[in-house]
Structure formats: C-alpha cells, structure tokens
C-alpha cells in the first residue's frame, strides 16, 4: 500500500510535461516561498506551508507534523481540511502509521489506499482515500512530515510529490529559522526581566 517515489521520478517529474504545467508548478512554488519568507513565527510558517500545498495541489486535506524532540513523536501543528479536535491530541511515534513511517524512513510516499496502510489516526482511515507525503529534513535531521490527502481515490503524480519535496525543503529551513528567532526573542525577554 505504501509506495516510495523513486529518485529518478523526483528529479525528472516535470520532464516532458506541457509548459503550462511546469509554469503553474513554478508559480505555486514561488507563491508558497513568498508566504514562507514573510512568516516571522513558527505558527505563521506552518500555516503558510499547509495553506500553500493545500491550494496548489487541490487537496482535500493537508497536514504538517513536527517531531517533538523530547518524546520522539510527531504532532500535528498545522492542517487544512481536518477538524482540529481530530488532531489536537495526536502523537505519532516514529515508524508508526503513515507519517511515522515517512519520518523514520526519510522517504516520500504515495499511499493509494490509506485505510489499508494502517494510519495511526482513525480519522485518516475513515476520511482520506489517498495520500502523498514527504519528510522535512534539515542537515540530516528529521524535523517532521508534510502530507496532503484526497477524500476520493486519487493517484498523486510524481509532479505532486516533487512539489511537496520542494516545499518541504523550504519549510524545513524556515522552521529552523523560526525556532531560532523565537528562542532568541524569549531569551531577550528573560534578560529584560533580570
């Protein structure tokens, strides 16, 4: 049920595609990049990423899960098309469920039958038919997972996975930057209180 995107598909996903599709994908990537660059907080970065891929890929759902360094679980920190009460308490161990396997393997995956892939959350099994996901990795460190889903059967194309990978690379860098900025701001506030 899980399929990793082969490296050759990731590299040449747009080869031979109509120019309009290539231009559209580049425009989507540029728009998402602009939103990420404008974001100054971690929440704003995550919201820009999720909103951007949700729209660009015409997905029914989009989720960004970040790895909690303390307990090594993935937590949903931003989503579209998913009820907040379904994600608030979710903690997915590495290697468990679809997102946990994407993070543990550090590989992009296309899941044509979500229910058969045994997702970690019952909501995903009930509500999402197909999914494409990618890891967020920065300097060999897994930060999280970005995935989009469809409520109806859908074959996510190599181009979709490539766009997700490109956005995830930018997102990983922005997450690190936002975390550093927030830590610096908190340290400054503590110093002012002394």
mmCIF file with all atom_site columns, C-alpha atoms in Angstrom:
data_model
loop_
_atom_site.group_PDB
_atom_site.id
_atom_site.type_symbol
_atom_site.label_atom_id
_atom_site.label_alt_id
_atom_site.label_comp_id
_atom_site.label_asym_id
_atom_site.label_entity_id
_atom_site.label_seq_id
_atom_site.pdbx_PDB_ins_code
_atom_site.Cartn_x
_atom_site.Cartn_y
_atom_site.Cartn_z
_atom_site.occupancy
_atom_site.B_iso_or_equiv
_atom_site.pdbx_formal_charge
_atom_site.auth_seq_id
_atom_site.auth_comp_id
_atom_site.auth_asym_id
_atom_site.auth_atom_id
_atom_site.pdbx_PDB_model_num
ATOM 1   C CA . UNK A 1 1   ? 0.000   0.000  0.000   1.00 0.00 ? 1   UNK A CA 1
ATOM 2   C CA . UNK A 1 2   ? 2.894   2.431  0.523   1.00 0.00 ? 2   UNK A CA 1
ATOM 3   C CA . UNK A 1 3   ? 4.960   3.443  -2.455  1.00 0.00 ? 3   UNK A CA 1
ATOM 4   C CA . UNK A 1 4   ? 8.165   5.426  -2.256  1.00 0.00 ? 4   UNK A CA 1
ATOM 5   C CA . UNK A 1 5   ? 8.752   7.884  -5.041  1.00 0.00 ? 5   UNK A CA 1
ATOM 6   C CA . UNK A 1 6   ? 11.772  6.607  -6.986  1.00 0.00 ? 6   UNK A CA 1
ATOM 7   C CA . UNK A 1 7   ? 14.668  9.099  -7.161  1.00 0.00 ? 7   UNK A CA 1
ATOM 8   C CA . UNK A 1 8   ? 14.501  9.280  -10.957 1.00 0.00 ? 8   UNK A CA 1
ATOM 9   C CA . UNK A 1 9   ? 10.853  10.360 -10.759 1.00 0.00 ? 9   UNK A CA 1
ATOM 10  C CA . UNK A 1 10  ? 11.697  13.027 -8.216  1.00 0.00 ? 10  UNK A CA 1
ATOM 11  C CA . UNK A 1 11  ? 14.375  14.535 -10.393 1.00 0.00 ? 11  UNK A CA 1
ATOM 12  C CA . UNK A 1 12  ? 12.555  14.432 -13.733 1.00 0.00 ? 12  UNK A CA 1
ATOM 13  C CA . UNK A 1 13  ? 8.943   14.715 -12.602 1.00 0.00 ? 13  UNK A CA 1
ATOM 14  C CA . UNK A 1 14  ? 8.234   17.587 -14.981 1.00 0.00 ? 14  UNK A CA 1
ATOM 15  C CA . UNK A 1 15  ? 10.267  16.314 -17.943 1.00 0.00 ? 15  UNK A CA 1
ATOM 16  C CA . UNK A 1 16  ? 8.048   16.056 -20.977 1.00 0.00 ? 16  UNK A CA 1
ATOM 17  C CA . UNK A 1 17  ? 5.139   17.796 -19.250 1.00 0.00 ? 17  UNK A CA 1
ATOM 18  C CA . UNK A 1 18  ? 3.344   20.643 -21.030 1.00 0.00 ? 18  UNK A CA 1
ATOM 19  C CA . UNK A 1 19  ? 4.891   24.049 -20.471 1.00 0.00 ? 19  UNK A CA 1
ATOM 20  C CA . UNK A 1 20  ? 1.677   25.248 -18.801 1.00 0.00 ? 20  UNK A CA 1
ATOM 21  C CA . UNK A 1 21  ? 2.019   22.579 -16.098 1.00 0.00 ? 21  UNK A CA 1
ATOM 22  C CA . UNK A 1 22  ? 5.645   23.482 -15.490 1.00 0.00 ? 22  UNK A CA 1
ATOM 23  C CA . UNK A 1 23  ? 4.826   27.186 -15.260 1.00 0.00 ? 23  UNK A CA 1
ATOM 24  C CA . UNK A 1 24  ? 1.889   26.506 -12.949 1.00 0.00 ? 24  UNK A CA 1
ATOM 25  C CA . UNK A 1 25  ? 4.057   24.409 -10.624 1.00 0.00 ? 25  UNK A CA 1
ATOM 26  C CA . UNK A 1 26  ? 6.780   27.073 -10.553 1.00 0.00 ? 26  UNK A CA 1
ATOM 27  C CA . UNK A 1 27  ? 4.213   29.780 -9.831  1.00 0.00 ? 27  UNK A CA 1
ATOM 28  C CA . UNK A 1 28  ? 2.773   27.720 -6.972  1.00 0.00 ? 28  UNK A CA 1
ATOM 29  C CA . UNK A 1 29  ? 6.238   27.101 -5.539  1.00 0.00 ? 29  UNK A CA 1
ATOM 30  C CA . UNK A 1 30  ? 7.120   30.800 -5.813  1.00 0.00 ? 30  UNK A CA 1
ATOM 31  C CA . UNK A 1 31  ? 3.873   31.843 -4.099  1.00 0.00 ? 31  UNK A CA 1
ATOM 32  C CA . UNK A 1 32  ? 4.393   29.382 -1.254  1.00 0.00 ? 32  UNK A CA 1
ATOM 33  C CA . UNK A 1 33  ? 8.017   30.513 -0.931  1.00 0.00 ? 33  UNK A CA 1
ATOM 34  C CA . UNK A 1 34  ? 6.917   34.147 -0.661  1.00 0.00 ? 34  UNK A CA 1
ATOM 35  C CA . UNK A 1 35  ? 4.421   33.284 2.071   1.00 0.00 ? 35  UNK A CA 1
ATOM 36  C CA . UNK A 1 36  ? 7.062   31.298 3.973   1.00 0.00 ? 36  UNK A CA 1
ATOM 37  C CA . UNK A 1 37  ? 9.584   34.132 3.676   1.00 0.00 ? 37  UNK A CA 1
ATOM 38  C CA . UNK A 1 38  ? 7.071   36.654 5.042   1.00 0.00 ? 38  UNK A CA 1
ATOM 39  C CA . UNK A 1 39  ? 6.296   34.499 8.066   1.00 0.00 ? 39  UNK A CA 1
ATOM 40  C CA . UNK A 1 40  ? 8.042   35.563 11.260  1.00 0.00 ? 40  UNK A CA 1
ATOM 41  C CA . UNK A 1 41  ? 6.717   32.977 13.727  1.00 0.00 ? 41  UNK A CA 1
ATOM 42  C CA . UNK A 1 42  ? 6.693   29.199 13.650  1.00 0.00 ? 42  UNK A CA 1
ATOM 43  C CA . UNK A 1 43  ? 2.892   29.137 13.511  1.00 0.00 ? 43  UNK A CA 1
ATOM 44  C CA . UNK A 1 44  ? 2.890   31.514 10.539  1.00 0.00 ? 44  UNK A CA 1
ATOM 45  C CA . UNK A 1 45  ? 5.482   29.392 8.709   1.00 0.00 ? 45  UNK A CA 1
ATOM 46  C CA . UNK A 1 46  ? 3.491   26.198 9.258   1.00 0.00 ? 46  UNK A CA 1
ATOM 47  C CA . UNK A 1 47  ? 0.240   27.878 8.218   1.00 0.00 ? 47  UNK A CA 1
ATOM 48  C CA . UNK A 1 48  ? 1.848   29.224 5.023   1.00 0.00 ? 48  UNK A CA 1
ATOM 49  C CA . UNK A 1 49  ? 3.212   25.796 4.106   1.00 0.00 ? 49  UNK A CA 1
ATOM 50  C CA . UNK A 1 50  ? -0.021  23.910 4.746   1.00 0.00 ? 50  UNK A CA 1
ATOM 51  C CA . UNK A 1 51  ? -2.208  26.523 3.092   1.00 0.00 ? 51  UNK A CA 1
ATOM 52  C CA . UNK A 1 52  ? 0.081   26.689 0.089   1.00 0.00 ? 52  UNK A CA 1
ATOM 53  C CA . UNK A 1 53  ? 0.223   22.957 -0.657  1.00 0.00 ? 53  UNK A CA 1
ATOM 54  C CA . UNK A 1 54  ? -3.475  22.528 0.100   1.00 0.00 ? 54  UNK A CA 1
ATOM 55  C CA . UNK A 1 55  ? -4.299  25.063 -2.590  1.00 0.00 ? 55  UNK A CA 1
ATOM 56  C CA . UNK A 1 56  ? -1.538  24.255 -5.093  1.00 0.00 ? 56  UNK A CA 1
ATOM 57  C CA . UNK A 1 57  ? -2.356  20.547 -5.182  1.00 0.00 ? 57  UNK A CA 1
ATOM 58  C CA . UNK A 1 58  ? -6.132  20.997 -4.869  1.00 0.00 ? 58  UNK A CA 1
ATOM 59  C CA . UNK A 1 59  ? -6.004  18.611 -1.945  1.00 0.00 ? 59  UNK A CA 1
ATOM 60  C CA . UNK A 1 60  ? -8.873  17.907 0.413   1.00 0.00 ? 60  UNK A CA 1
ATOM 61  C CA . UNK A 1 61  ? -6.546  17.732 3.408   1.00 0.00 ? 61  UNK A CA 1
ATOM 62  C CA . UNK A 1 62  ? -3.070  18.949 4.265   1.00 0.00 ? 62  UNK A CA 1
ATOM 63  C CA . UNK A 1 63  ? -1.121  18.361 7.466   1.00 0.00 ? 63  UNK A CA 1
ATOM 64  C CA . UNK A 1 64  ? 2.252   19.332 8.793   1.00 0.00 ? 64  UNK A CA 1
ATOM 65  C CA . UNK A 1 65  ? 3.527   17.295 11.706  1.00 0.00 ? 65  UNK A CA 1
ATOM 66  C CA . UNK A 1 66  ? 6.676   18.238 13.603  1.00 0.00 ? 66  UNK A CA 1
ATOM 67  C CA . UNK A 1 67  ? 8.839   15.896 15.611  1.00 0.00 ? 67  UNK A CA 1
ATOM 68  C CA . UNK A 1 68  ? 8.850   16.543 19.356  1.00 0.00 ? 68  UNK A CA 1
ATOM 69  C CA . UNK A 1 69  ? 12.478  16.089 20.393  1.00 0.00 ? 69  UNK A CA 1
ATOM 70  C CA . UNK A 1 70  ? 11.592  15.100 23.951  1.00 0.00 ? 70  UNK A CA 1
ATOM 71  C CA . UNK A 1 71  ? 9.355   12.105 23.292  1.00 0.00 ? 71  UNK A CA 1
ATOM 72  C CA . UNK A 1 72  ? 10.242  11.464 19.626  1.00 0.00 ? 72  UNK A CA 1
ATOM 73  C CA . UNK A 1 73  ? 6.635   11.667 18.446  1.00 0.00 ? 73  UNK A CA 1
ATOM 74  C CA . UNK A 1 74  ? 5.096   13.586 15.573  1.00 0.00 ? 74  UNK A CA 1
ATOM 75  C CA . UNK A 1 75  ? 2.460   16.198 16.444  1.00 0.00 ? 75  UNK A CA 1
ATOM 76  C CA . UNK A 1 76  ? 0.080   17.884 14.018  1.00 0.00 ? 76  UNK A CA 1
ATOM 77  C CA . UNK A 1 77  ? 0.831   21.592 14.295  1.00 0.00 ? 77  UNK A CA 1
ATOM 78  C CA . UNK A 1 78  ? -0.938  22.859 11.169  1.00 0.00 ? 78  UNK A CA 1
ATOM 79  C CA . UNK A 1 79  ? -3.668  21.440 8.980   1.00 0.00 ? 79  UNK A CA 1
ATOM 80  C CA . UNK A 1 80  ? -6.362  22.188 6.410   1.00 0.00 ? 80  UNK A CA 1
ATOM 81  C CA . UNK A 1 81  ? -9.496  20.156 5.807   1.00 0.00 ? 81  UNK A CA 1
ATOM 82  C CA . UNK A 1 82  ? -9.126  18.313 9.112   1.00 0.00 ? 82  UNK A CA 1
ATOM 83  C CA . UNK A 1 83  ? -11.205 19.015 12.246  1.00 0.00 ? 83  UNK A CA 1
ATOM 84  C CA . UNK A 1 84  ? -8.974  20.486 14.961  1.00 0.00 ? 84  UNK A CA 1
ATOM 85  C CA . UNK A 1 85  ? -10.399 18.115 17.571  1.00 0.00 ? 85  UNK A CA 1
ATOM 86  C CA . UNK A 1 86  ? -9.137  15.205 15.457  1.00 0.00 ? 86  UNK A CA 1
ATOM 87  C CA . UNK A 1 87  ? -5.537  16.444 15.532  1.00 0.00 ? 87  UNK A CA 1
ATOM 88  C CA . UNK A 1 88  ? -5.104  18.225 18.874  1.00 0.00 ? 88  UNK A CA 1
ATOM 89  C CA . UNK A 1 89  ? -4.034  15.208 20.939  1.00 0.00 ? 89  UNK A CA 1
ATOM 90  C CA . UNK A 1 90  ? -2.405  13.169 18.168  1.00 0.00 ? 90  UNK A CA 1
ATOM 91  C CA . UNK A 1 91  ? 1.118   11.942 18.927  1.00 0.00 ? 91  UNK A CA 1
ATOM 92  C CA . UNK A 1 92  ? 2.577   9.523  16.406  1.00 0.00 ? 92  UNK A CA 1
ATOM 93  C CA . UNK A 1 93  ? 5.747   7.573  17.276  1.00 0.00 ? 93  UNK A CA 1
ATOM 94  C CA . UNK A 1 94  ? 8.431   7.281  14.618  1.00 0.00 ? 94  UNK A CA 1
ATOM 95  C CA . UNK A 1 95  ? 7.799   4.221  12.463  1.00 0.00 ? 95  UNK A CA 1
ATOM 96  C CA . UNK A 1 96  ? 4.081   4.023  13.345  1.00 0.00 ? 96  UNK A CA 1
ATOM 97  C CA . UNK A 1 97  ? 1.317   4.904  10.893  1.00 0.00 ? 97  UNK A CA 1
ATOM 98  C CA . UNK A 1 98  ? 1.908   6.593  7.571   1.00 0.00 ? 98  UNK A CA 1
ATOM 99  C CA . UNK A 1 99  ? 3.512   9.808  8.853   1.00 0.00 ? 99  UNK A CA 1
ATOM 100 C CA . UNK A 1 100 ? 5.643   7.867  11.331  1.00 0.00 ? 100 UNK A CA 1
ATOM 101 C CA . UNK A 1 101 ? 6.973   5.643  8.547   1.00 0.00 ? 101 UNK A CA 1
ATOM 102 C CA . UNK A 1 102 ? 7.673   8.614  6.264   1.00 0.00 ? 102 UNK A CA 1
ATOM 103 C CA . UNK A 1 103 ? 9.710   10.253 9.049   1.00 0.00 ? 103 UNK A CA 1
ATOM 104 C CA . UNK A 1 104 ? 11.525  7.068  10.103  1.00 0.00 ? 104 UNK A CA 1
ATOM 105 C CA . UNK A 1 105 ? 12.427  6.104  6.528   1.00 0.00 ? 105 UNK A CA 1
ATOM 106 C CA . UNK A 1 106 ? 13.095  9.687  5.426   1.00 0.00 ? 106 UNK A CA 1
ATOM 107 C CA . UNK A 1 107 ? 11.336  8.868  2.164   1.00 0.00 ? 107 UNK A CA 1
ATOM 108 C CA . UNK A 1 108 ? 8.487   10.389 0.228   1.00 0.00 ? 108 UNK A CA 1
ATOM 109 C CA . UNK A 1 109 ? 5.474   8.113  -0.085  1.00 0.00 ? 109 UNK A CA 1
ATOM 110 C CA . UNK A 1 110 ? 2.342   7.889  -2.164  1.00 0.00 ? 110 UNK A CA 1
ATOM 111 C CA . UNK A 1 111 ? -0.425  5.921  -0.474  1.00 0.00 ? 111 UNK A CA 1
ATOM 112 C CA . UNK A 1 112 ? -3.217  4.991  -2.910  1.00 0.00 ? 112 UNK A CA 1
ATOM 113 C CA . UNK A 1 113 ? -5.289  3.240  -0.194  1.00 0.00 ? 113 UNK A CA 1
ATOM 114 C CA . UNK A 1 114 ? -4.966  4.995  3.174   1.00 0.00 ? 114 UNK A CA 1
ATOM 115 C CA . UNK A 1 115 ? -7.165  2.592  5.136   1.00 0.00 ? 115 UNK A CA 1
ATOM 116 C CA . UNK A 1 116 ? -5.090  -0.411 4.003   1.00 0.00 ? 116 UNK A CA 1
ATOM 117 C CA . UNK A 1 117 ? -1.882  1.387  5.041   1.00 0.00 ? 117 UNK A CA 1
ATOM 118 C CA . UNK A 1 118 ? -2.953  1.408  8.695   1.00 0.00 ? 118 UNK A CA 1
ATOM 119 C CA . UNK A 1 119 ? -2.705  5.096  9.558   1.00 0.00 ? 119 UNK A CA 1
ATOM 120 C CA . UNK A 1 120 ? -2.096  5.993  13.202  1.00 0.00 ? 120 UNK A CA 1
ATOM 121 C CA . UNK A 1 121 ? -5.318  8.001  13.425  1.00 0.00 ? 121 UNK A CA 1
ATOM 122 C CA . UNK A 1 122 ? -8.782  6.504  12.864  1.00 0.00 ? 122 UNK A CA 1
ATOM 123 C CA . UNK A 1 123 ? -9.982  9.776  11.302  1.00 0.00 ? 123 UNK A CA 1
ATOM 124 C CA . UNK A 1 124 ? -7.451  9.474  8.485   1.00 0.00 ? 124 UNK A CA 1
ATOM 125 C CA . UNK A 1 125 ? -8.549  5.881  7.773   1.00 0.00 ? 125 UNK A CA 1
ATOM 126 C CA . UNK A 1 126 ? -12.217 6.937  7.655   1.00 0.00 ? 126 UNK A CA 1
ATOM 127 C CA . UNK A 1 127 ? -11.959 10.222 5.784   1.00 0.00 ? 127 UNK A CA 1
ATOM 128 C CA . UNK A 1 128 ? -8.965  10.098 3.434   1.00 0.00 ? 128 UNK A CA 1
ATOM 129 C CA . UNK A 1 129 ? -8.756  7.717  0.479   1.00 0.00 ? 129 UNK A CA 1
ATOM 130 C CA . UNK A 1 130 ? -5.308  8.580  -0.926  1.00 0.00 ? 130 UNK A CA 1
ATOM 131 C CA . UNK A 1 131 ? -2.314  10.472 0.408   1.00 0.00 ? 131 UNK A CA 1
ATOM 132 C CA . UNK A 1 132 ? 1.102   11.774 -0.627  1.00 0.00 ? 132 UNK A CA 1
ATOM 133 C CA . UNK A 1 133 ? 3.669   12.711 2.000   1.00 0.00 ? 133 UNK A CA 1
ATOM 134 C CA . UNK A 1 134 ? 7.263   13.826 2.347   1.00 0.00 ? 134 UNK A CA 1
ATOM 135 C CA . UNK A 1 135 ? 9.694   14.201 5.253   1.00 0.00 ? 135 UNK A CA 1
ATOM 136 C CA . UNK A 1 136 ? 11.010  17.581 6.380   1.00 0.00 ? 136 UNK A CA 1
ATOM 137 C CA . UNK A 1 137 ? 14.758  17.117 6.750   1.00 0.00 ? 137 UNK A CA 1
ATOM 138 C CA . UNK A 1 138 ? 17.420  19.690 7.602   1.00 0.00 ? 138 UNK A CA 1
ATOM 139 C CA . UNK A 1 139 ? 21.109  18.762 7.753   1.00 0.00 ? 139 UNK A CA 1
ATOM 140 C CA . UNK A 1 140 ? 20.325  15.049 8.133   1.00 0.00 ? 140 UNK A CA 1
ATOM 141 C CA . UNK A 1 141 ? 17.843  15.707 10.948  1.00 0.00 ? 141 UNK A CA 1
ATOM 142 C CA . UNK A 1 142 ? 14.188  14.804 10.524  1.00 0.00 ? 142 UNK A CA 1
ATOM 143 C CA . UNK A 1 143 ? 12.019  17.710 11.616  1.00 0.00 ? 143 UNK A CA 1
ATOM 144 C CA . UNK A 1 144 ? 8.637   16.358 10.586  1.00 0.00 ? 144 UNK A CA 1
ATOM 145 C CA . UNK A 1 145 ? 6.293   15.317 7.791   1.00 0.00 ? 145 UNK A CA 1
ATOM 146 C CA . UNK A 1 146 ? 4.148   17.194 5.282   1.00 0.00 ? 146 UNK A CA 1
ATOM 147 C CA . UNK A 1 147 ? 1.287   15.342 3.633   1.00 0.00 ? 147 UNK A CA 1
ATOM 148 C CA . UNK A 1 148 ? -1.769  16.020 1.508   1.00 0.00 ? 148 UNK A CA 1
ATOM 149 C CA . UNK A 1 149 ? -4.800  13.815 1.074   1.00 0.00 ? 149 UNK A CA 1
ATOM 150 C CA . UNK A 1 150 ? -7.826  13.226 -1.089  1.00 0.00 ? 150 UNK A CA 1
ATOM 151 C CA . UNK A 1 151 ? -11.216 12.091 0.164   1.00 0.00 ? 151 UNK A CA 1
ATOM 152 C CA . UNK A 1 152 ? -11.760 10.298 -3.165  1.00 0.00 ? 152 UNK A CA 1
ATOM 153 C CA . UNK A 1 153 ? -9.452  7.828  -4.889  1.00 0.00 ? 153 UNK A CA 1
ATOM 154 C CA . UNK A 1 154 ? -6.621  9.788  -6.491  1.00 0.00 ? 154 UNK A CA 1
ATOM 155 C CA . UNK A 1 155 ? -3.297  8.914  -7.982  1.00 0.00 ? 155 UNK A CA 1
ATOM 156 C CA . UNK A 1 156 ? -0.860  11.516 -6.793  1.00 0.00 ? 156 UNK A CA 1
ATOM 157 C CA . UNK A 1 157 ? 1.556   12.123 -9.642  1.00 0.00 ? 157 UNK A CA 1
ATOM 158 C CA . UNK A 1 158 ? 5.331   12.397 -9.483  1.00 0.00 ? 158 UNK A CA 1
ATOM 159 C CA . UNK A 1 159 ? 4.877   16.134 -10.077 1.00 0.00 ? 159 UNK A CA 1
ATOM 160 C CA . UNK A 1 160 ? 2.773   16.373 -6.921  1.00 0.00 ? 160 UNK A CA 1
ATOM 161 C CA . UNK A 1 161 ? 5.458   14.630 -4.886  1.00 0.00 ? 161 UNK A CA 1
ATOM 162 C CA . UNK A 1 162 ? 8.156   16.847 -6.403  1.00 0.00 ? 162 UNK A CA 1
ATOM 163 C CA . UNK A 1 163 ? 6.236   19.974 -5.444  1.00 0.00 ? 163 UNK A CA 1
ATOM 164 C CA . UNK A 1 164 ? 5.786   18.622 -1.905  1.00 0.00 ? 164 UNK A CA 1
ATOM 165 C CA . UNK A 1 165 ? 9.517   17.840 -1.692  1.00 0.00 ? 165 UNK A CA 1
ATOM 166 C CA . UNK A 1 166 ? 10.493  21.325 -2.838  1.00 0.00 ? 166 UNK A CA 1
ATOM 167 C CA . UNK A 1 167 ? 8.092   22.951 -0.383  1.00 0.00 ? 167 UNK A CA 1
ATOM 168 C CA . UNK A 1 168 ? 9.270   20.640 2.420   1.00 0.00 ? 168 UNK A CA 1
ATOM 169 C CA . UNK A 1 169 ? 12.894  21.652 1.804   1.00 0.00 ? 169 UNK A CA 1
ATOM 170 C CA . UNK A 1 170 ? 11.970  25.337 2.116   1.00 0.00 ? 170 UNK A CA 1
ATOM 171 C CA . UNK A 1 171 ? 9.733   24.600 5.086   1.00 0.00 ? 171 UNK A CA 1
ATOM 172 C CA . UNK A 1 172 ? 12.484  22.749 6.955   1.00 0.00 ? 172 UNK A CA 1
ATOM 173 C CA . UNK A 1 173 ? 14.799  25.730 6.622   1.00 0.00 ? 173 UNK A CA 1
ATOM 174 C CA . UNK A 1 174 ? 12.033  28.139 7.658   1.00 0.00 ? 174 UNK A CA 1
ATOM 175 C CA . UNK A 1 175 ? 11.104  26.003 10.685  1.00 0.00 ? 175 UNK A CA 1
ATOM 176 C CA . UNK A 1 176 ? 14.710  26.061 11.921  1.00 0.00 ? 176 UNK A CA 1
ATOM 177 C CA . UNK A 1 177 ? 14.914  29.817 11.331  1.00 0.00 ? 177 UNK A CA 1
ATOM 178 C CA . UNK A 1 178 ? 11.590  30.495 13.104  1.00 0.00 ? 178 UNK A CA 1
ATOM 179 C CA . UNK A 1 179 ? 12.579  28.336 16.085  1.00 0.00 ? 179 UNK A CA 1
ATOM 180 C CA . UNK A 1 180 ? 15.884  30.200 16.407  1.00 0.00 ? 180 UNK A CA 1
ATOM 181 C CA . UNK A 1 181 ? 14.117  33.550 16.155  1.00 0.00 ? 181 UNK A CA 1
ATOM 182 C CA . UNK A 1 182 ? 11.549  32.582 18.796  1.00 0.00 ? 182 UNK A CA 1
ATOM 183 C CA . UNK A 1 183 ? 14.272  31.246 21.135  1.00 0.00 ? 183 UNK A CA 1
ATOM 184 C CA . UNK A 1 184 ? 16.277  34.451 20.713  1.00 0.00 ? 184 UNK A CA 1
ATOM 185 C CA . UNK A 1 185 ? 13.192  36.578 21.398  1.00 0.00 ? 185 UNK A CA 1
ATOM 186 C CA . UNK A 1 186 ? 12.382  34.540 24.540  1.00 0.00 ? 186 UNK A CA 1
ATOM 187 C CA . UNK A 1 187 ? 15.980  34.880 25.772  1.00 0.00 ? 187 UNK A CA 1
ATOM 188 C CA . UNK A 1 188 ? 15.812  38.634 25.213  1.00 0.00 ? 188 UNK A CA 1
ATOM 189 C CA . UNK A 1 189 ? 12.579  38.836 27.245  1.00 0.00 ? 189 UNK A CA 1
ATOM 190 C CA . UNK A 1 190 ? 14.153  36.836 30.086  1.00 0.00 ? 190 UNK A CA 1
ATOM 191 C CA . UNK A 1 191 ? 17.201  39.111 30.068  1.00 0.00 ? 191 UNK A CA 1
ATOM 192 C CA . UNK A 1 192 ? 14.970  42.197 30.238  1.00 0.00 ? 192 UNK A CA 1
ATOM 193 C CA . UNK A 1 193 ? 13.256  40.788 33.343  1.00 0.00 ? 193 UNK A CA 1
ATOM 194 C CA . UNK A 1 194 ? 16.572  40.451 35.192  1.00 0.00 ? 194 UNK A CA 1
#
